[in-house]
CSV table of C-alpha atoms and ligand atoms in Angstrom, one decimal:
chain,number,residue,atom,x,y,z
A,1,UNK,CA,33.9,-44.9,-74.2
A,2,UNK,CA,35.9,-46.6,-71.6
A,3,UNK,CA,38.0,-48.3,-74.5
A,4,UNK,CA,38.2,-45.2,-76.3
A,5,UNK,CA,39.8,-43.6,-72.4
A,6,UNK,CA,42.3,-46.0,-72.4
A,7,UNK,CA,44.2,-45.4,-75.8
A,8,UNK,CA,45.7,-42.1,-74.6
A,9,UNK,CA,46.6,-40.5,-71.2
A,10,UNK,CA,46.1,-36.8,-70.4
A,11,UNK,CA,48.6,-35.2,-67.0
A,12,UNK,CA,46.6,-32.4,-66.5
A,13,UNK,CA,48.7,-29.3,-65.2
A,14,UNK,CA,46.9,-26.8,-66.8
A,15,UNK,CA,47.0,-23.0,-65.5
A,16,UNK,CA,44.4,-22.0,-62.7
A,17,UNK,CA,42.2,-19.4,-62.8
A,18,UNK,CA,44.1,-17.6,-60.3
A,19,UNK,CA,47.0,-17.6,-62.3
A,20,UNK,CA,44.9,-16.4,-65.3
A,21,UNK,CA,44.0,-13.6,-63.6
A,22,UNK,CA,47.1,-12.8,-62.0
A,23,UNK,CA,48.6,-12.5,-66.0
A,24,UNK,CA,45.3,-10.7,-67.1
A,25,UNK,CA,45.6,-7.8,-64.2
A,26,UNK,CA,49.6,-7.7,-64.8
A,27,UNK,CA,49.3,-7.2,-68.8
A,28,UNK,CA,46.3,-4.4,-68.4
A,29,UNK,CA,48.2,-3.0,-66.0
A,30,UNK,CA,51.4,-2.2,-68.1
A,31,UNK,CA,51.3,1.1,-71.0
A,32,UNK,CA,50.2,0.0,-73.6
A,33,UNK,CA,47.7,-2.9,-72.6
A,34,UNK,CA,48.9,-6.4,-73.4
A,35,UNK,CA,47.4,-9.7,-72.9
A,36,UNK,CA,49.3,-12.2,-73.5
A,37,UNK,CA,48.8,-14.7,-76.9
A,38,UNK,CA,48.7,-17.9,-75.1
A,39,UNK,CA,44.9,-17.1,-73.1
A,40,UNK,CA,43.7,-17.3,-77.0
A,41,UNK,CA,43.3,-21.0,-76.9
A,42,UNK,CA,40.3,-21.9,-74.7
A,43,UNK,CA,37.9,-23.8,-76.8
A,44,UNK,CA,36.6,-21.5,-78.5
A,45,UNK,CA,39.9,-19.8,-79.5
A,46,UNK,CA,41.5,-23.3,-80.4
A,47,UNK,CA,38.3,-23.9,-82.8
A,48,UNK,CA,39.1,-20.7,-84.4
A,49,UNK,CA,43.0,-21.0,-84.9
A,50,UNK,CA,41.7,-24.0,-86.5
A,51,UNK,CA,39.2,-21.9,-88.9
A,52,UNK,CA,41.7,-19.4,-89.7
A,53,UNK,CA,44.5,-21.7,-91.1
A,54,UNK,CA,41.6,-22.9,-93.3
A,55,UNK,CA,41.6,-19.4,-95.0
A,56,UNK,CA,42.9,-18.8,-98.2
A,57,UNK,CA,44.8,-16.1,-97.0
A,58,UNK,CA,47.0,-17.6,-94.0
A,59,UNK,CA,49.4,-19.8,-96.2
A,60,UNK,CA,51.5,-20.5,-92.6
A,61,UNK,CA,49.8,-24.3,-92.1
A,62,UNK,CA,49.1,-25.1,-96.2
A,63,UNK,CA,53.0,-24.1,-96.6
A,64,UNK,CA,54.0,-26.1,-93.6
A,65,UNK,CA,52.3,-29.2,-94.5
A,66,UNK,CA,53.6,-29.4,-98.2
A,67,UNK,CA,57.2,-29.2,-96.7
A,68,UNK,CA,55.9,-32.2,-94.1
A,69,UNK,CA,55.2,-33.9,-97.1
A,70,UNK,CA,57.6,-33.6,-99.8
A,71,UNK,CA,60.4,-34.6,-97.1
A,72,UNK,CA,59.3,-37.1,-95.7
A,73,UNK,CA,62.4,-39.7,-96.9
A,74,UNK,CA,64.9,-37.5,-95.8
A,75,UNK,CA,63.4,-36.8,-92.5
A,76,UNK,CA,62.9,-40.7,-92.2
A,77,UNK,CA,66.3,-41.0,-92.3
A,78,UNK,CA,67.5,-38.5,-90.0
A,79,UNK,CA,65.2,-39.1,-87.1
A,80,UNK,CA,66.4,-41.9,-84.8
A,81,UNK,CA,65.1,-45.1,-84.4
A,82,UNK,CA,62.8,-45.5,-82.1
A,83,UNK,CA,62.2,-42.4,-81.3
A,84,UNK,CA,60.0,-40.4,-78.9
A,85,UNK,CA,58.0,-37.3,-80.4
A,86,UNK,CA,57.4,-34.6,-78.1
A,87,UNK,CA,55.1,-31.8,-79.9
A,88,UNK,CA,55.0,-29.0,-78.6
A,89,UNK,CA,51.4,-26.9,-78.8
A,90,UNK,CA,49.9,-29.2,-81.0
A,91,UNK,CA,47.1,-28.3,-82.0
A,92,UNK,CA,44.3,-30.1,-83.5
A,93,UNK,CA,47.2,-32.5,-84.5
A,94,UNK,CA,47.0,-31.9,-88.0
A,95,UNK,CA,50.4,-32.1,-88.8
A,96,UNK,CA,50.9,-34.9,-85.9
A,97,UNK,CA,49.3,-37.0,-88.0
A,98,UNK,CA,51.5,-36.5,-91.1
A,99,UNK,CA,54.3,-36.9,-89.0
A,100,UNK,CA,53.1,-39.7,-87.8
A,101,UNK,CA,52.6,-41.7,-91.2
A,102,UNK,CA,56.3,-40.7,-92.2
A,103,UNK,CA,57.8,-41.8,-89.2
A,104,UNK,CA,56.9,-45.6,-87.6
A,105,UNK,CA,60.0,-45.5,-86.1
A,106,UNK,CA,58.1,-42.7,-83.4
A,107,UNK,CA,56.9,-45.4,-81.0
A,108,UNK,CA,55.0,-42.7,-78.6
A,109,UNK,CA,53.9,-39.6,-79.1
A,110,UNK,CA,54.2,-36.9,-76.0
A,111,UNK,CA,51.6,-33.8,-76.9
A,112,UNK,CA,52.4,-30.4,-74.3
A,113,UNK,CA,49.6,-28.0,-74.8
A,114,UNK,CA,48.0,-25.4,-72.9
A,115,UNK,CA,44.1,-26.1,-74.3
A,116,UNK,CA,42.6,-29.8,-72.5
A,117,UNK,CA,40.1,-29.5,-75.2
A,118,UNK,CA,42.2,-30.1,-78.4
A,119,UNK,CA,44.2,-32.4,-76.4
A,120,UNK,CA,41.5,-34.4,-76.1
A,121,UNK,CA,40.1,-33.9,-79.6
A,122,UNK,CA,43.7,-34.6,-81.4
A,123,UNK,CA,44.9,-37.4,-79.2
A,124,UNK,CA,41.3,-39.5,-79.1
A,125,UNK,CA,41.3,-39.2,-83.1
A,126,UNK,CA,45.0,-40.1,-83.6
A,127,UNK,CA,44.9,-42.7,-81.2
A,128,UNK,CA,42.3,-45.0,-83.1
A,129,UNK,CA,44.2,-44.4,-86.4
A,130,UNK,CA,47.8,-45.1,-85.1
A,131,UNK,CA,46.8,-48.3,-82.6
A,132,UNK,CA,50.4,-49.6,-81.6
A,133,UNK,CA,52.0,-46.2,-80.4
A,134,UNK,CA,51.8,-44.7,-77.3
A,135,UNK,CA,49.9,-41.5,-76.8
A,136,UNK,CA,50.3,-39.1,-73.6
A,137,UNK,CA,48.9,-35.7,-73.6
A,138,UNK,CA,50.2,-33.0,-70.9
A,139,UNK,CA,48.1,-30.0,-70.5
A,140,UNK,CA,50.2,-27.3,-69.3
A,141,UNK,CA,52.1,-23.7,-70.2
A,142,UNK,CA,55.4,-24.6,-71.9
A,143,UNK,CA,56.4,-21.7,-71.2
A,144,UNK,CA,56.2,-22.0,-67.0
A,145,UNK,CA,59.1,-24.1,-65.7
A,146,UNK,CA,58.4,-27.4,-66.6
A,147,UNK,CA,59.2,-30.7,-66.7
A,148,UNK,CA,58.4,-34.0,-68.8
A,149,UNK,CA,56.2,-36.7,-67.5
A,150,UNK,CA,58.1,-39.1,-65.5
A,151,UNK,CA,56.7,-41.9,-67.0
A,152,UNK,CA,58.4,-41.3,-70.7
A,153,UNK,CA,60.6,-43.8,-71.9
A,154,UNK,CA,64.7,-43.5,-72.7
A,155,UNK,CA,64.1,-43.5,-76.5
A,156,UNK,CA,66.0,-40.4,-78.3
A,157,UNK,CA,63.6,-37.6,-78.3
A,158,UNK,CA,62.4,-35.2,-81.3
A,159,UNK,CA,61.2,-32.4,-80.1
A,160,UNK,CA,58.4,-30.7,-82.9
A,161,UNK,CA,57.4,-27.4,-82.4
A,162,UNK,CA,55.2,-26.1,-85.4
A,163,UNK,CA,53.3,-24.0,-87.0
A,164,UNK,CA,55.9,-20.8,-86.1
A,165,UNK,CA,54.5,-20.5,-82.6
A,166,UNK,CA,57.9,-20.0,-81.8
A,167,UNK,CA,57.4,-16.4,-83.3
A,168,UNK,CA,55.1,-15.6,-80.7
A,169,UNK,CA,57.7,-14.8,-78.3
A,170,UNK,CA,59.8,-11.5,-78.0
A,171,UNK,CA,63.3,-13.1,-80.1
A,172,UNK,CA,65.0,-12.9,-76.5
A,173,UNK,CA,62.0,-15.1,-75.2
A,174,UNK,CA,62.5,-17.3,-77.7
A,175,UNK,CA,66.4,-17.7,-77.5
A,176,UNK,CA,65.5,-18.4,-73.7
A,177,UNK,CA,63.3,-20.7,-74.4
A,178,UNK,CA,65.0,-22.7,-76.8
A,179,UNK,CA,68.3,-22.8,-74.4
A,180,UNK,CA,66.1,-24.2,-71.9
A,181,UNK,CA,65.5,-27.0,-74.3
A,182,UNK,CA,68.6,-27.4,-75.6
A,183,UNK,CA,69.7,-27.7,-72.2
A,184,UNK,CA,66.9,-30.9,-71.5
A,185,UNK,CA,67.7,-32.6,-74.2
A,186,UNK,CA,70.8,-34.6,-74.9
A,187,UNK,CA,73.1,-34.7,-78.0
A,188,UNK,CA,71.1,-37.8,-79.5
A,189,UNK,CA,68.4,-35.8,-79.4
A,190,UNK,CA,66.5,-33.3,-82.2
A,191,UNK,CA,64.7,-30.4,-83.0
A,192,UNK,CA,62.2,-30.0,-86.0
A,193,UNK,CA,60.5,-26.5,-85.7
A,194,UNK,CA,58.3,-24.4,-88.3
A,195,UNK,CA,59.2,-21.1,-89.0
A,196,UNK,CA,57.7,-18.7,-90.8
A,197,UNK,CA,59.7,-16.6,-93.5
A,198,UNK,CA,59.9,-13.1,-93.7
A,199,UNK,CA,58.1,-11.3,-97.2
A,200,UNK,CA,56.4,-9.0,-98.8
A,201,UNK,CA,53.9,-7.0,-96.4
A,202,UNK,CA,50.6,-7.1,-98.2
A,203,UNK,CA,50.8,-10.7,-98.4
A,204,UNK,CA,51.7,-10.9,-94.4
A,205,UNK,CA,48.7,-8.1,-93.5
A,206,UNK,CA,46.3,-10.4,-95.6
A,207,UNK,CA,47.3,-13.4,-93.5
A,208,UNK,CA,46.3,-11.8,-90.0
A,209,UNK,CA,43.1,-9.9,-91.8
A,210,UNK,CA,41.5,-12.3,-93.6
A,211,UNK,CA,38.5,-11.1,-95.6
A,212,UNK,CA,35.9,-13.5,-93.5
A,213,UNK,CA,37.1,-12.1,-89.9
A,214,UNK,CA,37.8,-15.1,-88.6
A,215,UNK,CA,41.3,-13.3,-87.0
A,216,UNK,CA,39.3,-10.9,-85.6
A,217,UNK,CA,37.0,-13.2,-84.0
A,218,UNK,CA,39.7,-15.3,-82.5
A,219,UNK,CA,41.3,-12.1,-81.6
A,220,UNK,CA,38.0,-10.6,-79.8
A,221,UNK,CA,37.5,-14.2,-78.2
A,222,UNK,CA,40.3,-13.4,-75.9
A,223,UNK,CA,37.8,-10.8,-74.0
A,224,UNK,CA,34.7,-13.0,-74.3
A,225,UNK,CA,37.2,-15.5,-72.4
A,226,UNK,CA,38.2,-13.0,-69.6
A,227,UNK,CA,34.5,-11.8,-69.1
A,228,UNK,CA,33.9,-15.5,-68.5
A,229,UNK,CA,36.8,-17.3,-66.8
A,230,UNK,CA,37.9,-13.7,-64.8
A,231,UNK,CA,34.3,-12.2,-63.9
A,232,UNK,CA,35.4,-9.1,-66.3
A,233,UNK,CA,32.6,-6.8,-68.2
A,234,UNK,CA,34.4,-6.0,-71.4
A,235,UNK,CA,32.0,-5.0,-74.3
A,236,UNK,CA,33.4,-7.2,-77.2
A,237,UNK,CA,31.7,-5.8,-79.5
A,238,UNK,CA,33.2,-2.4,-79.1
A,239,UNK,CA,36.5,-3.5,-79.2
A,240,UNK,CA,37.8,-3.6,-83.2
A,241,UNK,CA,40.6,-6.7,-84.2
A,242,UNK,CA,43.8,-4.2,-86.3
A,243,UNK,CA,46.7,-6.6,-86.7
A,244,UNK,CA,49.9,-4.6,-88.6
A,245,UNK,CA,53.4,-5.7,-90.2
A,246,UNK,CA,55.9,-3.5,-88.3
A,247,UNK,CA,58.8,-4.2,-91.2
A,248,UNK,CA,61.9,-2.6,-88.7
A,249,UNK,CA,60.8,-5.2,-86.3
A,250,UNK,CA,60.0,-8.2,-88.2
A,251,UNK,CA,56.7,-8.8,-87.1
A,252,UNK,CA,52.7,-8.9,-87.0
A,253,UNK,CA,51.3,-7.2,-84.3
A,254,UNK,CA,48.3,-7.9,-83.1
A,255,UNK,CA,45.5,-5.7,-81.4
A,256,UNK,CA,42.1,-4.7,-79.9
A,257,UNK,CA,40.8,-0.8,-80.3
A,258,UNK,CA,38.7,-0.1,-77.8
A,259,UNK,CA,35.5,2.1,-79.7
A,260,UNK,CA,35.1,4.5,-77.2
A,261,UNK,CA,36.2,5.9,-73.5
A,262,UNK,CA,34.9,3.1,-70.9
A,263,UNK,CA,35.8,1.5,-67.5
A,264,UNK,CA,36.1,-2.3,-67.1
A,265,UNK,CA,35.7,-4.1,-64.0
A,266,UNK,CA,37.6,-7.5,-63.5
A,267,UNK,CA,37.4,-9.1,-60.1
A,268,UNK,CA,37.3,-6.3,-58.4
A,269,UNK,CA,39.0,-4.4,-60.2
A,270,UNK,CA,38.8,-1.3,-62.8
A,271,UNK,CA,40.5,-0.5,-65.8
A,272,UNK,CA,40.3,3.0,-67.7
A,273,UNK,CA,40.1,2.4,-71.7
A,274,UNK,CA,40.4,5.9,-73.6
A,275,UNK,CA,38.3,6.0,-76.8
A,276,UNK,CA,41.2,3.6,-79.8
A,277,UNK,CA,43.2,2.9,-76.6
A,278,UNK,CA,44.9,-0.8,-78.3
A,279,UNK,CA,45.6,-3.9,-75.8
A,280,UNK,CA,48.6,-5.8,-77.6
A,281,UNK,CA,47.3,-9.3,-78.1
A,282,UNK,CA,49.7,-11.1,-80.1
A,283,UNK,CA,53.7,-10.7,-82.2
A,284,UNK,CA,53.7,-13.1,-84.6
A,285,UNK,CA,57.7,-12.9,-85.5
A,286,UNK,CA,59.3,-13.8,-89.3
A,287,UNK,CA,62.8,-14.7,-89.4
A,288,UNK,CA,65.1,-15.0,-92.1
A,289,UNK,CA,66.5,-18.3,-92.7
A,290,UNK,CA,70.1,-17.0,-91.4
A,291,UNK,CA,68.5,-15.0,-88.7
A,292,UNK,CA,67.1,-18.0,-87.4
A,293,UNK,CA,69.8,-20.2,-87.4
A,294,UNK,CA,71.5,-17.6,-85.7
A,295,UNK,CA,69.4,-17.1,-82.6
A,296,UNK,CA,69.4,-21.2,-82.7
A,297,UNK,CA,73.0,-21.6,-82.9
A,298,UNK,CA,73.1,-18.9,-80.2
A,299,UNK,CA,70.6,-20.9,-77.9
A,300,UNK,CA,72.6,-24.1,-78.0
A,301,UNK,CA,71.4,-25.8,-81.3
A,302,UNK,CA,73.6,-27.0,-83.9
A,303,UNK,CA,71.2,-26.3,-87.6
A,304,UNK,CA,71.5,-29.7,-89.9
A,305,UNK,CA,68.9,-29.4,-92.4
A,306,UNK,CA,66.4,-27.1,-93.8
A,307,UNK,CA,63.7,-27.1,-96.0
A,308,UNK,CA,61.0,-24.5,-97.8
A,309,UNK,CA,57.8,-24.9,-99.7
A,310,UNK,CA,58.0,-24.4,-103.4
A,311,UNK,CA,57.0,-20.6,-102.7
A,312,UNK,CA,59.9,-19.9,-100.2
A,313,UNK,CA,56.9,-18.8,-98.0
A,314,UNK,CA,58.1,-21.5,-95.0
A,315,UNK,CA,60.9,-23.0,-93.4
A,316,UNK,CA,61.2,-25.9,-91.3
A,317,UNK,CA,64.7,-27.2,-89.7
A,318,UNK,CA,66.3,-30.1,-88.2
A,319,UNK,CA,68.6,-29.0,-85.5
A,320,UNK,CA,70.4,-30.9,-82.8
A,321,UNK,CA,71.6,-29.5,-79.5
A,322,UNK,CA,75.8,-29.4,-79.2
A,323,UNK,CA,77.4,-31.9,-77.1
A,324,UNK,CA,77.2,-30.8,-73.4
A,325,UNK,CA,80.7,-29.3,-72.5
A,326,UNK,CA,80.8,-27.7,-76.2
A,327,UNK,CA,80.5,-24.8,-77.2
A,328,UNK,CA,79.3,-23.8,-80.8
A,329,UNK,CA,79.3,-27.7,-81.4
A,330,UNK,CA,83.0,-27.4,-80.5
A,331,UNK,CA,85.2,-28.8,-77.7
A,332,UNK,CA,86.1,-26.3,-75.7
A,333,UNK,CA,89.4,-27.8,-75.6
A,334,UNK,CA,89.6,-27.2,-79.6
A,335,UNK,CA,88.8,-24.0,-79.5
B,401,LIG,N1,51.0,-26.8,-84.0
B,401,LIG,C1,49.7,-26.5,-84.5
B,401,LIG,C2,49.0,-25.4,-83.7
B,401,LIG,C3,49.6,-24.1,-83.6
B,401,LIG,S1,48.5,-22.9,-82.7
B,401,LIG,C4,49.9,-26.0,-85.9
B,401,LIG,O1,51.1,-25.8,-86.3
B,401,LIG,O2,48.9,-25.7,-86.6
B,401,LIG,C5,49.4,-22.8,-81.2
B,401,LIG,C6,49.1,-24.0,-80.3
B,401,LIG,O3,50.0,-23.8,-79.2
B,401,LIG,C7,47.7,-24.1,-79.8
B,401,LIG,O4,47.3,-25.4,-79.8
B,401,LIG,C8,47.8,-23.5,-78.3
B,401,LIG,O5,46.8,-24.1,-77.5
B,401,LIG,C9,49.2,-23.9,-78.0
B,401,LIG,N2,49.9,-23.0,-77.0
B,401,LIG,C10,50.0,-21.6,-77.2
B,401,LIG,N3,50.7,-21.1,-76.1
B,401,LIG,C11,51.0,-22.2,-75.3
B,401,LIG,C12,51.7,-22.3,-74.1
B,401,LIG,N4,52.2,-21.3,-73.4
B,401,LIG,N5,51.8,-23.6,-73.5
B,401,LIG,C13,51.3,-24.7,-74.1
B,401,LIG,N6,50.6,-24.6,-75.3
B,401,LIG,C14,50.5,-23.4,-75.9
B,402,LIG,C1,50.0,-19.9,-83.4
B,402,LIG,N1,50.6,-18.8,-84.1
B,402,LIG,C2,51.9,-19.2,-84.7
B,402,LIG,C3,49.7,-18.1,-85.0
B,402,LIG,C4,50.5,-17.0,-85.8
B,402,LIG,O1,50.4,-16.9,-87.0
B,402,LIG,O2,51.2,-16.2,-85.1
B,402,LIG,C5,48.6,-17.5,-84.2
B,402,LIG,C6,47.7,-16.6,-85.1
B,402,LIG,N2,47.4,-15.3,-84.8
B,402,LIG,C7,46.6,-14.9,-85.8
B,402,LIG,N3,46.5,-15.7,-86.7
B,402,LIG,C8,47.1,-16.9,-86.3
């Protein structure tokens, strides 16, 4: 056990109660409802994301994967050595692990993720298989003001951010968000980030309703979660999981219909639900590969590679952040 502690470090910084509460009493407070996607992954939510990328119908992770795999040569070669991986919401660390085996230049491995109990779970498991890298875990909001552990060395950095979480951010969010970390990182530095591709709409609304309701169990989780952690009486079961592609926006949406007309008490205090009142759980944005690119390009992030699946279902790039004092990758003083 005590041998097993050692192999990996976890900086725990994860959100308070308080603060949970504070975000679950602003969201119900704003027309419509909203909750926001990130209080999805206690453990019970991150055992479920886990569940639902094993379902035939969500091809996000199976897609992601096969790209992880077929380039791993090229991605070998562009990836500096050593390097310093720095994943952000990994996960179970699935795809860590693949990343991992393609790249033994990555001497330490940095995981940022909001759920302790993945952290613990992915980093214990890859830490007996990979036994001369370094493995620290942070459990923290990425998207708070942050800042990496001290203790990191000066390797080059690759910053990994899969999966297409990035989608779960409003596009302004997420060209915010990815200025901030153009803005950390230095020229020498990368990006390699998952991104889901826009399609047709059955095959996206089959994705977010799978046939075994695994969605809509992680989806109602989030309420089992607040009735827990927040002191709140939500009847679960009366709320009903709808998750719909909104094609003029580009995205999943994600809800819970309440069943009926009901009060709900949480800490104190009481919210009115009228009978299919939705709370907006989750977007889950698609991009094109030139509308990504472009929000990149217009966060600071110069796009060097990219690569699909065989089905043109998944895209994941390689992007570097312009030289500071530049501007689109240009000298000012050229432009
Ligand atoms: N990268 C994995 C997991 C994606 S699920 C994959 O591609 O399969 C999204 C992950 O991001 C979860 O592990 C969740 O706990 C984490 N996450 C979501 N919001 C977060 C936030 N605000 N801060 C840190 N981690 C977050
Ligand atoms: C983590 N994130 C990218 C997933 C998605 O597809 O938006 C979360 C998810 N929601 C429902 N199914 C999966």
């Amino acid at each position: 056990m005590n041998q097993e502690r050692s192999r990996y470090h976890i900086i725990d910084r994860q959100p308070k109660s308080e603060d949970i509460l504070t975000e679950v009493l602003d969201g119900l407070s704003q027309r419509p409802k909203r909750l926001p996607p990130k209080l999805f992954y206690d453990a019970q939510g991150s055992l479920l994301f886990e569940a639902i990328t094993k379902q035939p119908e969500y091809y996000l992770t199976r897609a992601e994967q096969t790209i992880l795999d077929y380039i791993q040569e090229p991605l070998q070669a562009l990836v500096p050595h050593p390097v310093t991986l720095i994943e952000l919401g990994s996960g179970s660390g699935a795809k860590t692990r693949q990343l991992l085996r393609h790249l033994p230049q990555a001497t330490t491995y940095v995981a940022i993720d909001i759920s302790l109990d993945a952290l613990h779970s992915a980093l214990s498991a890859l830490s007996q298989e990979f036994l001369h890298r370094q493995f620290i875990g942070v459990a923290a909001d990425y998207g708070a003001a942050f800042s990496l552990p001290q203790t990191i060395d000066k390797n080059p950095k690759l910053l990994v951010y899969l999966g297409s979480t990035l989608g779960n951010f409003d596009p302004p969010e997420a060209q915010e968000f990815l200025e901030r970390w153009a803005q950390t990182l230095s020229s020498c530095d990368a990006l390699l980030i998952g991104i889901d591709l826009k399609k047709q709409a059955s095959i996206l609304h089959h994705a977010y309703n799978d046939a075994k309701g695994i969605t809509a169990a992680f989806n109602r989780n989030v309420l089992a979660r607040i009735n827990r952690e927040c002191g709140a009486n939500f009847p679960v079961n009366h709320f009903s999981h709808h998750a719909e592609y909104q094609a003029q926006n580009g995205r999943i949406a994600m809800y819970l219909v309440s069943h009926y007309a009901h009060r709900v008490s949480i800490a104190g205090h009481e919210f009115v639900f009228e009978q299919g009142e939705r709370i907006l759980t989750e977007y889950s944005y698609k991009y094109t590969i030139t509308e990504f690119q472009s929000l990149a390009r217009q966060a600071g992030w110069i796009p060097l590679a990219v690569w699909t699946d065989p089905r043109n279902a998944f895209s994941l790039h390689y992007l570097r952040p312009f030289p500071k004092g530049t501007k689109d990758g240009i000298h000012e003083n050229e432009i």
